[in-house]
Coordinates of C-alpha atoms and ligand atoms in Angstrom, one line a residue:
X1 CA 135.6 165.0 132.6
X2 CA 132.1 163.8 133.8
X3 CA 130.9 164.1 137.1
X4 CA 129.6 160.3 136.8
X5 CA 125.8 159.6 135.3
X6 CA 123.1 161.4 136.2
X7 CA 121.0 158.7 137.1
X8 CA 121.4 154.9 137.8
X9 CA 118.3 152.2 136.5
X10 CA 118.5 149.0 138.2
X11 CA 116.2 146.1 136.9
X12 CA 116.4 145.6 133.1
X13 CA 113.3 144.1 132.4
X14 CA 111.6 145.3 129.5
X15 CA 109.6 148.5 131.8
X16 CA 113.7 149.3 132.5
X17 CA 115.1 149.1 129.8
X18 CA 112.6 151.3 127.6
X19 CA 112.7 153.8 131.1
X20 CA 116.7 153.8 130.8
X21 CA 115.9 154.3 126.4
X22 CA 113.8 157.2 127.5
X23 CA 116.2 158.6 129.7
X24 CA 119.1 158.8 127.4
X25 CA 117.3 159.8 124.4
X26 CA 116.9 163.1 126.8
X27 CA 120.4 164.0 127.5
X28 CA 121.2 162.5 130.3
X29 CA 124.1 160.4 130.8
X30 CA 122.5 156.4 132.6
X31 CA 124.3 153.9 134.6
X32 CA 122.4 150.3 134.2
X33 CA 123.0 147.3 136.9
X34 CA 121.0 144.0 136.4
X35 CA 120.9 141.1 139.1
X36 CA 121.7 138.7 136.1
X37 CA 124.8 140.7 134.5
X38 CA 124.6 138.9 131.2
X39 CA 121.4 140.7 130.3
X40 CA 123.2 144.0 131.2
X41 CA 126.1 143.6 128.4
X42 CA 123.5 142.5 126.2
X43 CA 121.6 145.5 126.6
X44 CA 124.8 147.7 126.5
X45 CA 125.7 146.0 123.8
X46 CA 122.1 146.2 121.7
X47 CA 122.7 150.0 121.8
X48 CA 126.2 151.2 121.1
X49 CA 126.7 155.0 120.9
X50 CA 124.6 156.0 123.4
X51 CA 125.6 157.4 127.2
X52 CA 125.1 153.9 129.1
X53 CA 127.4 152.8 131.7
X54 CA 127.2 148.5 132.3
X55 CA 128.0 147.7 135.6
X56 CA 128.1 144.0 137.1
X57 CA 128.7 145.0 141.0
X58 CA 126.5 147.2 143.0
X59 CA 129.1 148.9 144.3
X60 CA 130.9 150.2 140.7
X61 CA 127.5 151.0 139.8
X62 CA 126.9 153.7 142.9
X63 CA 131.0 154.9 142.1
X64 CA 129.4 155.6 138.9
X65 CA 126.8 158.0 139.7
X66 CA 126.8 161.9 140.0
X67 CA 125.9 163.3 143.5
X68 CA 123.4 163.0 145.1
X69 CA 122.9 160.2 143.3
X70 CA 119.5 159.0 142.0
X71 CA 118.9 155.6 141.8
X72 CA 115.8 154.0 139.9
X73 CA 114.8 150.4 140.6
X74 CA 112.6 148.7 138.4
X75 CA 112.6 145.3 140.0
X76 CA 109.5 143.2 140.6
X77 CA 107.1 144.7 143.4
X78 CA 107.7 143.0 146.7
X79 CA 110.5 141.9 148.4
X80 CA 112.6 142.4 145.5
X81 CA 112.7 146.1 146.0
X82 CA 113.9 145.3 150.0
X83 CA 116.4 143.2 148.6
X84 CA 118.1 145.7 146.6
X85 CA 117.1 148.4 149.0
X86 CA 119.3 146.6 151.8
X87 CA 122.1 145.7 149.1
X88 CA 122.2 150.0 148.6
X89 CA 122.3 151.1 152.0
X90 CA 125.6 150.4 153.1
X91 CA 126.9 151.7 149.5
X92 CA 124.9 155.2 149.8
X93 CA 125.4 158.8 151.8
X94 CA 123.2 161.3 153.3
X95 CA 120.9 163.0 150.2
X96 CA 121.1 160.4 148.0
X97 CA 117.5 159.4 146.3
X98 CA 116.4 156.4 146.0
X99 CA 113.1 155.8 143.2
X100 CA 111.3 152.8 143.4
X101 CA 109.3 152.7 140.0
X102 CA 107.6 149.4 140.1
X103 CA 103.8 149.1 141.2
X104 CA 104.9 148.8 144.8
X105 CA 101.4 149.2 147.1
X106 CA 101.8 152.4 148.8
X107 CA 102.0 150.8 152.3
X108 CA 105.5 149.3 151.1
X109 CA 106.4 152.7 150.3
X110 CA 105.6 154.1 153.4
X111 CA 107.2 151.5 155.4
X112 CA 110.8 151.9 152.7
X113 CA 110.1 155.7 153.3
X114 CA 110.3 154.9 157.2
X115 CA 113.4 152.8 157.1
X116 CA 115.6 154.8 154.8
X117 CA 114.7 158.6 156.3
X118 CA 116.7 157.7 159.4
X119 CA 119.4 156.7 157.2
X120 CA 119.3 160.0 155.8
X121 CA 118.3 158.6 152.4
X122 CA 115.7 160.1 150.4
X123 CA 112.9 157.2 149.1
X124 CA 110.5 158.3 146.3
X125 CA 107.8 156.1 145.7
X126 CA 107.4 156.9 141.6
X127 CA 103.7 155.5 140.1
X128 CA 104.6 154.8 136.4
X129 CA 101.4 154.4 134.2
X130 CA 101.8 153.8 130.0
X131 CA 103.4 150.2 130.0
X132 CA 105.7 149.4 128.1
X133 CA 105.3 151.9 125.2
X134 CA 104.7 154.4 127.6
X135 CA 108.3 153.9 129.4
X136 CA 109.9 153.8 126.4
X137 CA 108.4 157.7 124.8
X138 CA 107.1 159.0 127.6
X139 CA 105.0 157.7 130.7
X140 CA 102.7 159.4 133.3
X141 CA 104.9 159.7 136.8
X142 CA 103.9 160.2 139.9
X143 CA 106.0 160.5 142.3
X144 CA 105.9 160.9 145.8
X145 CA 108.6 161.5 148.4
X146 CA 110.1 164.3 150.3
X147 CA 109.5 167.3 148.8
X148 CA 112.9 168.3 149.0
X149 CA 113.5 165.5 146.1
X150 CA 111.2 167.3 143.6
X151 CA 113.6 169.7 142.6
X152 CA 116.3 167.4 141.8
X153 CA 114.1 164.9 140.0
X154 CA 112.3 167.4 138.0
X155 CA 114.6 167.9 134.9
X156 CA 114.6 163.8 134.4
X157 CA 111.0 163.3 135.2
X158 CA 109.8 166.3 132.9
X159 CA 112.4 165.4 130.3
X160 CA 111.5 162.0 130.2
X161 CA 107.1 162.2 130.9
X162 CA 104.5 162.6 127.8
X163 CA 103.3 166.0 127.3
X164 CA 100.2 167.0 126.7
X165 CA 99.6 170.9 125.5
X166 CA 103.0 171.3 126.4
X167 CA 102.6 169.9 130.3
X168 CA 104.8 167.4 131.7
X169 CA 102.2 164.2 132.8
X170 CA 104.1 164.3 135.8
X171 CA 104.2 166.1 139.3
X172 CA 105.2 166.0 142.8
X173 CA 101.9 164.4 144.0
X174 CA 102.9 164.2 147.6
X175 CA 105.2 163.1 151.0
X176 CA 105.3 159.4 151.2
X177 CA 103.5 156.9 149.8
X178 CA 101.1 159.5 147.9
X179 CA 102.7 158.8 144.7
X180 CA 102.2 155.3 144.8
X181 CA 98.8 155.4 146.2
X182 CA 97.5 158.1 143.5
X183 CA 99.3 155.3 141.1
X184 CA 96.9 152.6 142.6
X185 CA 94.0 154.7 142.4
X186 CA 94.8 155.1 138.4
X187 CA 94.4 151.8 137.9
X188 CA 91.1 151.2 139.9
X189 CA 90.1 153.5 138.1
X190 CA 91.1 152.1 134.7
X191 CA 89.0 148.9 135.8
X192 CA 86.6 150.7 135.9
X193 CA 86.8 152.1 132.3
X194 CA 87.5 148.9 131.0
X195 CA 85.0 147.4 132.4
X196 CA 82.3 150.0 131.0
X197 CA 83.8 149.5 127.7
X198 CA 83.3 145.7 127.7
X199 CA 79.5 146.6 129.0
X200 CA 79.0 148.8 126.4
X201 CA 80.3 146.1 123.6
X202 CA 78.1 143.8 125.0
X203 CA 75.3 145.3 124.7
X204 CA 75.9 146.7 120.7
X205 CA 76.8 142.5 120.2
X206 CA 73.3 142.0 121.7
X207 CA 71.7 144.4 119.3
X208 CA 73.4 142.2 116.4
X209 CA 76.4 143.8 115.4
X210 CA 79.7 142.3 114.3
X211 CA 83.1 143.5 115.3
X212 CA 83.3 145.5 112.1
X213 CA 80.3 147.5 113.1
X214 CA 81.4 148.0 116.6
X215 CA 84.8 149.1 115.5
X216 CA 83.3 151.9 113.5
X217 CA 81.0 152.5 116.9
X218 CA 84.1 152.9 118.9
X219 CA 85.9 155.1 116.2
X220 CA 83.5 157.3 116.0
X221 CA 83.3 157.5 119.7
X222 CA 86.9 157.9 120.2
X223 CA 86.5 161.4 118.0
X224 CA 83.9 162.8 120.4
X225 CA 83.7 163.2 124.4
X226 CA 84.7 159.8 124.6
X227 CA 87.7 160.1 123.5
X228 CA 90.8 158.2 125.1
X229 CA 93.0 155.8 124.6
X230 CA 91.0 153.1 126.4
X231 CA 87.8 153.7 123.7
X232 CA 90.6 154.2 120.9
X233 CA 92.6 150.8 121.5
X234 CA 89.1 149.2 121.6
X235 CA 88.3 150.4 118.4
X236 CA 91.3 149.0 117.2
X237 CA 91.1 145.4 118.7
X238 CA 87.4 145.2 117.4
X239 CA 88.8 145.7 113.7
X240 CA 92.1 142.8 114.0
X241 CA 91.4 140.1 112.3
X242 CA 93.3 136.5 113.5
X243 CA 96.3 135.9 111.2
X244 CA 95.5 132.2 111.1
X245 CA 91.4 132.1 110.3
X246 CA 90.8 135.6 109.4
X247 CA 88.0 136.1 112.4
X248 CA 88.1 138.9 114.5
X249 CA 90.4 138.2 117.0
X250 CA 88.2 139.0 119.8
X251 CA 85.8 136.2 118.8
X252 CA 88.7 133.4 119.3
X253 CA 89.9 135.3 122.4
X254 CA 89.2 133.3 126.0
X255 CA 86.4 135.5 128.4
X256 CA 88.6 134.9 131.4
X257 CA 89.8 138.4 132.3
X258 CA 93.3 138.6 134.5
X259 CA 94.3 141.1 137.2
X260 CA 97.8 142.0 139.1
X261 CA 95.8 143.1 142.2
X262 CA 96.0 146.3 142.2
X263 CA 92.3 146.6 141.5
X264 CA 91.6 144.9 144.8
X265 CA 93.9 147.0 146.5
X266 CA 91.7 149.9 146.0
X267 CA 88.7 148.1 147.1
X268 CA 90.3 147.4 150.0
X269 CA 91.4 150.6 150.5
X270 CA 88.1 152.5 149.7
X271 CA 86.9 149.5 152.3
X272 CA 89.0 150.6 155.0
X273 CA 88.0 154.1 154.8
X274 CA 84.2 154.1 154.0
X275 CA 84.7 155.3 150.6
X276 CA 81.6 153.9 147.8
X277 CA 83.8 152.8 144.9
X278 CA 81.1 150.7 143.5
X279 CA 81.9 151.0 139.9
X280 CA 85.1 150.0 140.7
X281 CA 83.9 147.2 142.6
X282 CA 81.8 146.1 140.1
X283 CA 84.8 146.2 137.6
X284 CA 86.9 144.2 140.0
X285 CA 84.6 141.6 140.9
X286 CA 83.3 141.0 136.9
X287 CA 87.1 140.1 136.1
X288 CA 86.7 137.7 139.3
X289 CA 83.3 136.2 137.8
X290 CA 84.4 135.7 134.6
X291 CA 87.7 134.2 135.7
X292 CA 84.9 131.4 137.1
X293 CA 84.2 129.7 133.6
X294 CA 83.9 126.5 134.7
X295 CA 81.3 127.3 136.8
X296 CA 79.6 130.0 134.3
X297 CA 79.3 127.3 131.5
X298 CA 77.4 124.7 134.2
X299 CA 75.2 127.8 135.5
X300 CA 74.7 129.1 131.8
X301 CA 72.7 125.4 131.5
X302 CA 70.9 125.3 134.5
X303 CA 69.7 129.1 135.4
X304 CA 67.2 130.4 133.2
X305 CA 66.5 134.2 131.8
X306 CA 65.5 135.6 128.7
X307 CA 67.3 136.0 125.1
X308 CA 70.5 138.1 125.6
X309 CA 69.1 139.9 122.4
X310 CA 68.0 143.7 122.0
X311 CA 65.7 144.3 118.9
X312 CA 65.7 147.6 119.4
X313 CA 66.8 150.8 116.6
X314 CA 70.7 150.0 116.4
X315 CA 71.2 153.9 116.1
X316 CA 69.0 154.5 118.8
X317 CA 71.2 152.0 121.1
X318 CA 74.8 153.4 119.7
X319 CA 73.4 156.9 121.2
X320 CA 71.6 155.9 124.3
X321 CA 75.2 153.4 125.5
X322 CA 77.2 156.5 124.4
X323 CA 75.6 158.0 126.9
X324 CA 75.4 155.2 129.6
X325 CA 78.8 154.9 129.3
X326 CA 80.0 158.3 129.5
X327 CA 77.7 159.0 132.6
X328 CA 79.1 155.7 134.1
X329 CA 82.4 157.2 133.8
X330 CA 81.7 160.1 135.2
X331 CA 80.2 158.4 138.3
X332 CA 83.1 156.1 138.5
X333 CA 85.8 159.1 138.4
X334 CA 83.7 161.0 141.5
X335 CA 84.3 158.1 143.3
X336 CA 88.0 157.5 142.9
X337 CA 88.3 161.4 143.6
X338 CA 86.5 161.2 147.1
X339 CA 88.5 158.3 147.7
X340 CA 91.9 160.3 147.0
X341 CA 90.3 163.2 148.8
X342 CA 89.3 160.9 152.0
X343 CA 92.6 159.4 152.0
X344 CA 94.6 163.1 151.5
X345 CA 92.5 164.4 154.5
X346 CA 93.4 161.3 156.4
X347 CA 96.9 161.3 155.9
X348 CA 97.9 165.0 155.4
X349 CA 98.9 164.5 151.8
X350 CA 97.0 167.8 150.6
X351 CA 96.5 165.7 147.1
X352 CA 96.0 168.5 144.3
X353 CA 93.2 166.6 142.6
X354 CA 92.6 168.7 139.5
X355 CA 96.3 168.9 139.0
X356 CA 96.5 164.9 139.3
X357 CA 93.7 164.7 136.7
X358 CA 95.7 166.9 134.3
X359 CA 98.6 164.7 134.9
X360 CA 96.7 161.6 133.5
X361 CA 96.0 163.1 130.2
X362 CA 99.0 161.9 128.5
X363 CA 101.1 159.0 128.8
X364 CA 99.0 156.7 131.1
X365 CA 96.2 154.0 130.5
X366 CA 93.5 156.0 131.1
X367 CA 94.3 159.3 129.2
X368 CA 91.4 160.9 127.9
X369 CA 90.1 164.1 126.8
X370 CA 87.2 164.3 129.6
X371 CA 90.4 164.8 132.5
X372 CA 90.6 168.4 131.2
X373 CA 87.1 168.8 132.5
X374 CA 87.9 167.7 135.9
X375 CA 90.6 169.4 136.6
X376 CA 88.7 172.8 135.2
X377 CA 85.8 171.7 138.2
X378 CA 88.4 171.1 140.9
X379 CA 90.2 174.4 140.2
X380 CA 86.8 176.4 139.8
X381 CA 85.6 174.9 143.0
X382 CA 88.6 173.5 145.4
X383 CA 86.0 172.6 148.3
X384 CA 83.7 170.4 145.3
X385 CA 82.5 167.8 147.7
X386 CA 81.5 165.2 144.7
X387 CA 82.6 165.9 140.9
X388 CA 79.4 165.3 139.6
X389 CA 77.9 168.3 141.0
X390 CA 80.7 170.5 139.3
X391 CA 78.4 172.4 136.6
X392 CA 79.7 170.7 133.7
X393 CA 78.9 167.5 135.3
X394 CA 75.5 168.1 136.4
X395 CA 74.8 168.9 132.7
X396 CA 75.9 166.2 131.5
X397 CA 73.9 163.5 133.8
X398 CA 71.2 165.5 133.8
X399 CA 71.1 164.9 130.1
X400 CA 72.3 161.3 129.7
X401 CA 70.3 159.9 132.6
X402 CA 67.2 159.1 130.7
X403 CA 69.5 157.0 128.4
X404 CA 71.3 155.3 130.9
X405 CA 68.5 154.5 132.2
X406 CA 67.2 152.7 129.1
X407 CA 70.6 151.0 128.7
X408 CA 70.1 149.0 132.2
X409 CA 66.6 148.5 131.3
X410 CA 66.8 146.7 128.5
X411 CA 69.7 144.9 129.4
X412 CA 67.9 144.0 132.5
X413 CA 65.5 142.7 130.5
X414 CA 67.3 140.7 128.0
X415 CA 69.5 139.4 131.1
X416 CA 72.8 140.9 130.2
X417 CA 75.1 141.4 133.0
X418 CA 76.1 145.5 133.2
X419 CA 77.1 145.7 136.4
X420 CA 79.6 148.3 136.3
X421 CA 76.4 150.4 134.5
X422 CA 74.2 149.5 137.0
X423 CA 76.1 150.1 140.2
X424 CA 76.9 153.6 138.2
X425 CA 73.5 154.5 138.6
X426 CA 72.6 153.0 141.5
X427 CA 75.2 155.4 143.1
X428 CA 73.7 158.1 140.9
X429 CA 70.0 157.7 141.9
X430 CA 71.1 157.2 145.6
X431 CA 72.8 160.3 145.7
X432 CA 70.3 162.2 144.2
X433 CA 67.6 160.5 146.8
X434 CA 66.8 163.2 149.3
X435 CA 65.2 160.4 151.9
X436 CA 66.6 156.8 151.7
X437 CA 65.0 153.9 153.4
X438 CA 67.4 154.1 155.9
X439 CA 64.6 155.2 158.6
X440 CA 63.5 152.0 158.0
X441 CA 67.6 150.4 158.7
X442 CA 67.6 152.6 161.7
X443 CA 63.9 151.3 163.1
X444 CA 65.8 147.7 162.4
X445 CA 68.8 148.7 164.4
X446 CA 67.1 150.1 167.4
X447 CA 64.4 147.2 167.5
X448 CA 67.1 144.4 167.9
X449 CA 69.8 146.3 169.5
X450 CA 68.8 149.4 171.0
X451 CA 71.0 151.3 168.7
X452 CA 69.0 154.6 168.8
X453 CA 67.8 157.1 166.1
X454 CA 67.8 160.7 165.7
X455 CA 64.2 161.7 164.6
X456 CA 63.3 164.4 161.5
X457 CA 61.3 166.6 163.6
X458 CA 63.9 166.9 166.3
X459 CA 67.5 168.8 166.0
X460 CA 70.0 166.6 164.9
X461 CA 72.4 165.0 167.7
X462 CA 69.3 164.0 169.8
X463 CA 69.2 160.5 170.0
X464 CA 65.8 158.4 171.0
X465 CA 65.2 154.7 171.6
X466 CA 61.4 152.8 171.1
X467 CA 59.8 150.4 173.1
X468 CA 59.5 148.2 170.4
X469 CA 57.3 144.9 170.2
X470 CA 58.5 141.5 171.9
X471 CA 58.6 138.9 168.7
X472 CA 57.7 135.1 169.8
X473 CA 59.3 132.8 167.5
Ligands
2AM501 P1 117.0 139.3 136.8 O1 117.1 139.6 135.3 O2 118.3 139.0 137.4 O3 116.0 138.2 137.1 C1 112.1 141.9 136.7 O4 111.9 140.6 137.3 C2 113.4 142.5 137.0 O5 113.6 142.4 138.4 C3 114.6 141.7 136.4 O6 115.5 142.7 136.0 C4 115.1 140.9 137.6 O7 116.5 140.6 137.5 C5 114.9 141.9 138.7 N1 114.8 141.2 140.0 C6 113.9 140.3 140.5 N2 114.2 140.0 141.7 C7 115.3 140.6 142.1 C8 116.1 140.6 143.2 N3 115.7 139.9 144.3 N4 117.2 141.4 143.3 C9 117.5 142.1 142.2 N5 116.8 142.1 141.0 C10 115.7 141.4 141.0

């Protein structure tokens, strides 16, 4: 006789559904609940034979589970997820986990984590990255929690994750809201990918190539140290062809990029914390300009610049953006890595970065051969203040930096936006920039507002103040 199910899914949406799919292809035995009860029996129903368990009340479904139960909701982020939270609580015991697998922000979590620990209830705050495909055979989790949790969650989560080399993508990332928040910080930095992708096509479309061309670009990429599902799914949408007209489908499709917010939750974040996510930024505030097309087609009329054309050696181009792009990345990845690392100090998380990178290799949006390499840095050199000084890093600026810098030239010059590219390299050259200009910032300071400034050829902590100039107006 069965103890009851080994895990409950509520929220049958399609991210559910494939989650509770995934589950029960594993082995384990899933109880499903649904606000709307018909689409539970239809789901039941679509799938006879396997180990699901329908339930129309709340209160059957928690009778149904094994202890301590797990419960997994997968209801819209927001109050949603308190609704169903509040609906649980009177129906739960001491032990009993509840996951929240939606894209909650990670404050939510913390607060849920708050108001159920009292209670006695466990609250694990699960990132899930792979979308729909990804839930169904096998996603990138990260969940965060109580620690204690982690070994009762392990056989689902490891059953159910992708593997890469024979690895779960998935891993107890932290107490709290750390699982969500390392989930955010995913997707920032998949904006940021994305966003040097669409750069990058931009600038072989300048140089006169057709989709077809760029397809192979991207291919060819994707078998190299580019290689990732972002470049590979590129590749892919380059070479479709529209049903109806036989164009490429990219050519027909609207340049008005959406976003769920969770890109601007990182900014805000980084923000908050004095973190330079500038790639990121950049990729966050592009989708925001080019959601402006009204005003882009007016400006397009009235602003003036040069030909967005590049007559340049197409080859030459294909190489120097390869490595533009892969430098960008690079940059953009240092930066969402000091912002975890800020934010793990801050908060007492102690975030294993390298092992989080390893975790992203499989299942996830931004999977990509490159991770390896960052997680090989991190463990090599725990106390690495900014990935792109690890070794293999270093190398690999140092070589592509003369290219990238070409890239912004010439698209500076032909007045094609890269600003994800650019603010790359901006970041790059400042960091490498022994002496800023900010002696001159600090003169600014101290003349208007007595601010103060510590002086190169005094020890540092001293503080000094000129009598500068009256200004008459
Ligand atoms: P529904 O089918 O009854 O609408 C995605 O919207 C999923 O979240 C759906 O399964 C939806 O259930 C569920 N959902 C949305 N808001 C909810 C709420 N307040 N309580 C329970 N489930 C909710």
């Amino acid at each position: 006789m069965s103890q009851g199910s080994d895990i409950g899914l509520i929220g049958l949406a399609v991210m559910g559904q494939n989650l509770v799919l995934n589950i029960e292809s594993r082995g384990f035995a899933v109880s499903v609940y649904n606000r709307t009860s018909a689409t539970t029996d239809e789901f039941v129903a679509r799938h006879p034979g396997k180990r699901l368990t329908g339930c129309h009340a709340l209160p059957d479904f928690v009778a149904s589970l094994a202890r301590p139960r797990k419960l997994m909701i997968m209801v819209k982020a927001g109050a949603a997820v308190d609704a169903v939270i509040e609906q649980l609580i009177p129906l739960l015991e001491a032990d009993d986990i509840i996951i929240d697998g939606g894209n909650s922000l990670y404050t939510d979590t913390e607060r849920r984590d708050a108001w159920l620990t009292p209670l006695g209830l466990r609250f694990v705050g699960a990132g899930v990255s792979g979308g729909e495909e990804g839930a169904r055979k096998g996603p990138a989790i990260m969940p965060g929690g109580p620690a204690s949790t982690w070994g009762v969650m392990q056989p689902i989560f490891e059953a159910i994750a992708a593997r890469v080399d024979g690895q779960p993508c998935v891993m107890h990332i932290g107490p709290g809201g750390a699982g969500h928040y390392v989930k955010m910080i995913h997707n920032g930095i998949e904006y940021g990918d994305m966003q040097l992708i669409c750069e990058a096509y931009s600038l072989l479309q300048a140089a006169g190539m057709d989709t077809d061309d760029m397809a192979a670009v991207f291919e060819q990429w994707n078998e190299g140290e580019l290689q990732s599902y972002l470049i590979q799914i590129t590749a892919k949408a380059l070479a479709q062809r529209d049903a109806e007209t036989g164009q490429p489908v990219v050519d027909l499709i609207l340049d008005k990029a959406g976003q769920k917010g969770t890109g601007q939750w990182t900014q805000l974040n980084a923000a908050e914390n004095a973190v330079v996510i500038s790639t990121i930024n950049a990729a966050v505030e592009a989708r925001v300009l080019s959601s402006q097309k009204a005003q882009r087609v007016l400006a397009s009329r009235q602003l003036q610049g040069p030909p967005a054309r590049l007559a340049v050696d197409r080859a030459t181009l294909v190489a120097q953006v390869h490595d533009a792009l892969y430098a960008s990345k690079i940059v953009s990845y240092a930066q969402g890595l000091d912002l975890m690392r800020t934010m793990s100090d801050k908060k007492q998380w102690a975030l294993d970065l390298g092992s989080i990178a390893s975790i992203w290799r499989g299942g996830c949006i931004i999977r990509a051969r490159f991770l390896n390499r960052i997680t090989e840095a991190c463990q090599a050199d725990p106390t690495l203040g900014n990935l792109m000084l690890a070794p293999f890093f270093q190398q690999v600026l140092n070589r592509g930096q003369m290219a990238w810098r070409q890239v912004v030239a010439q698209a500076v010059g032909a007045g094609i936006p890269v600003p994800a590219f650019s603010a790359s390299l901006a970041y790059y050259d400042s960091l490498r920039t022994e002496r800023l200009s900010a002696n001159l910032l600090q003169a600014q300071r101290d003349f208007f507002g007595a601010h103060t400034y510590e002086r190169i050829d005094r020890p540092a902590g001293q503080w000094f103040h000129t009598d500068w100039p009256e200004v008459i107006d």
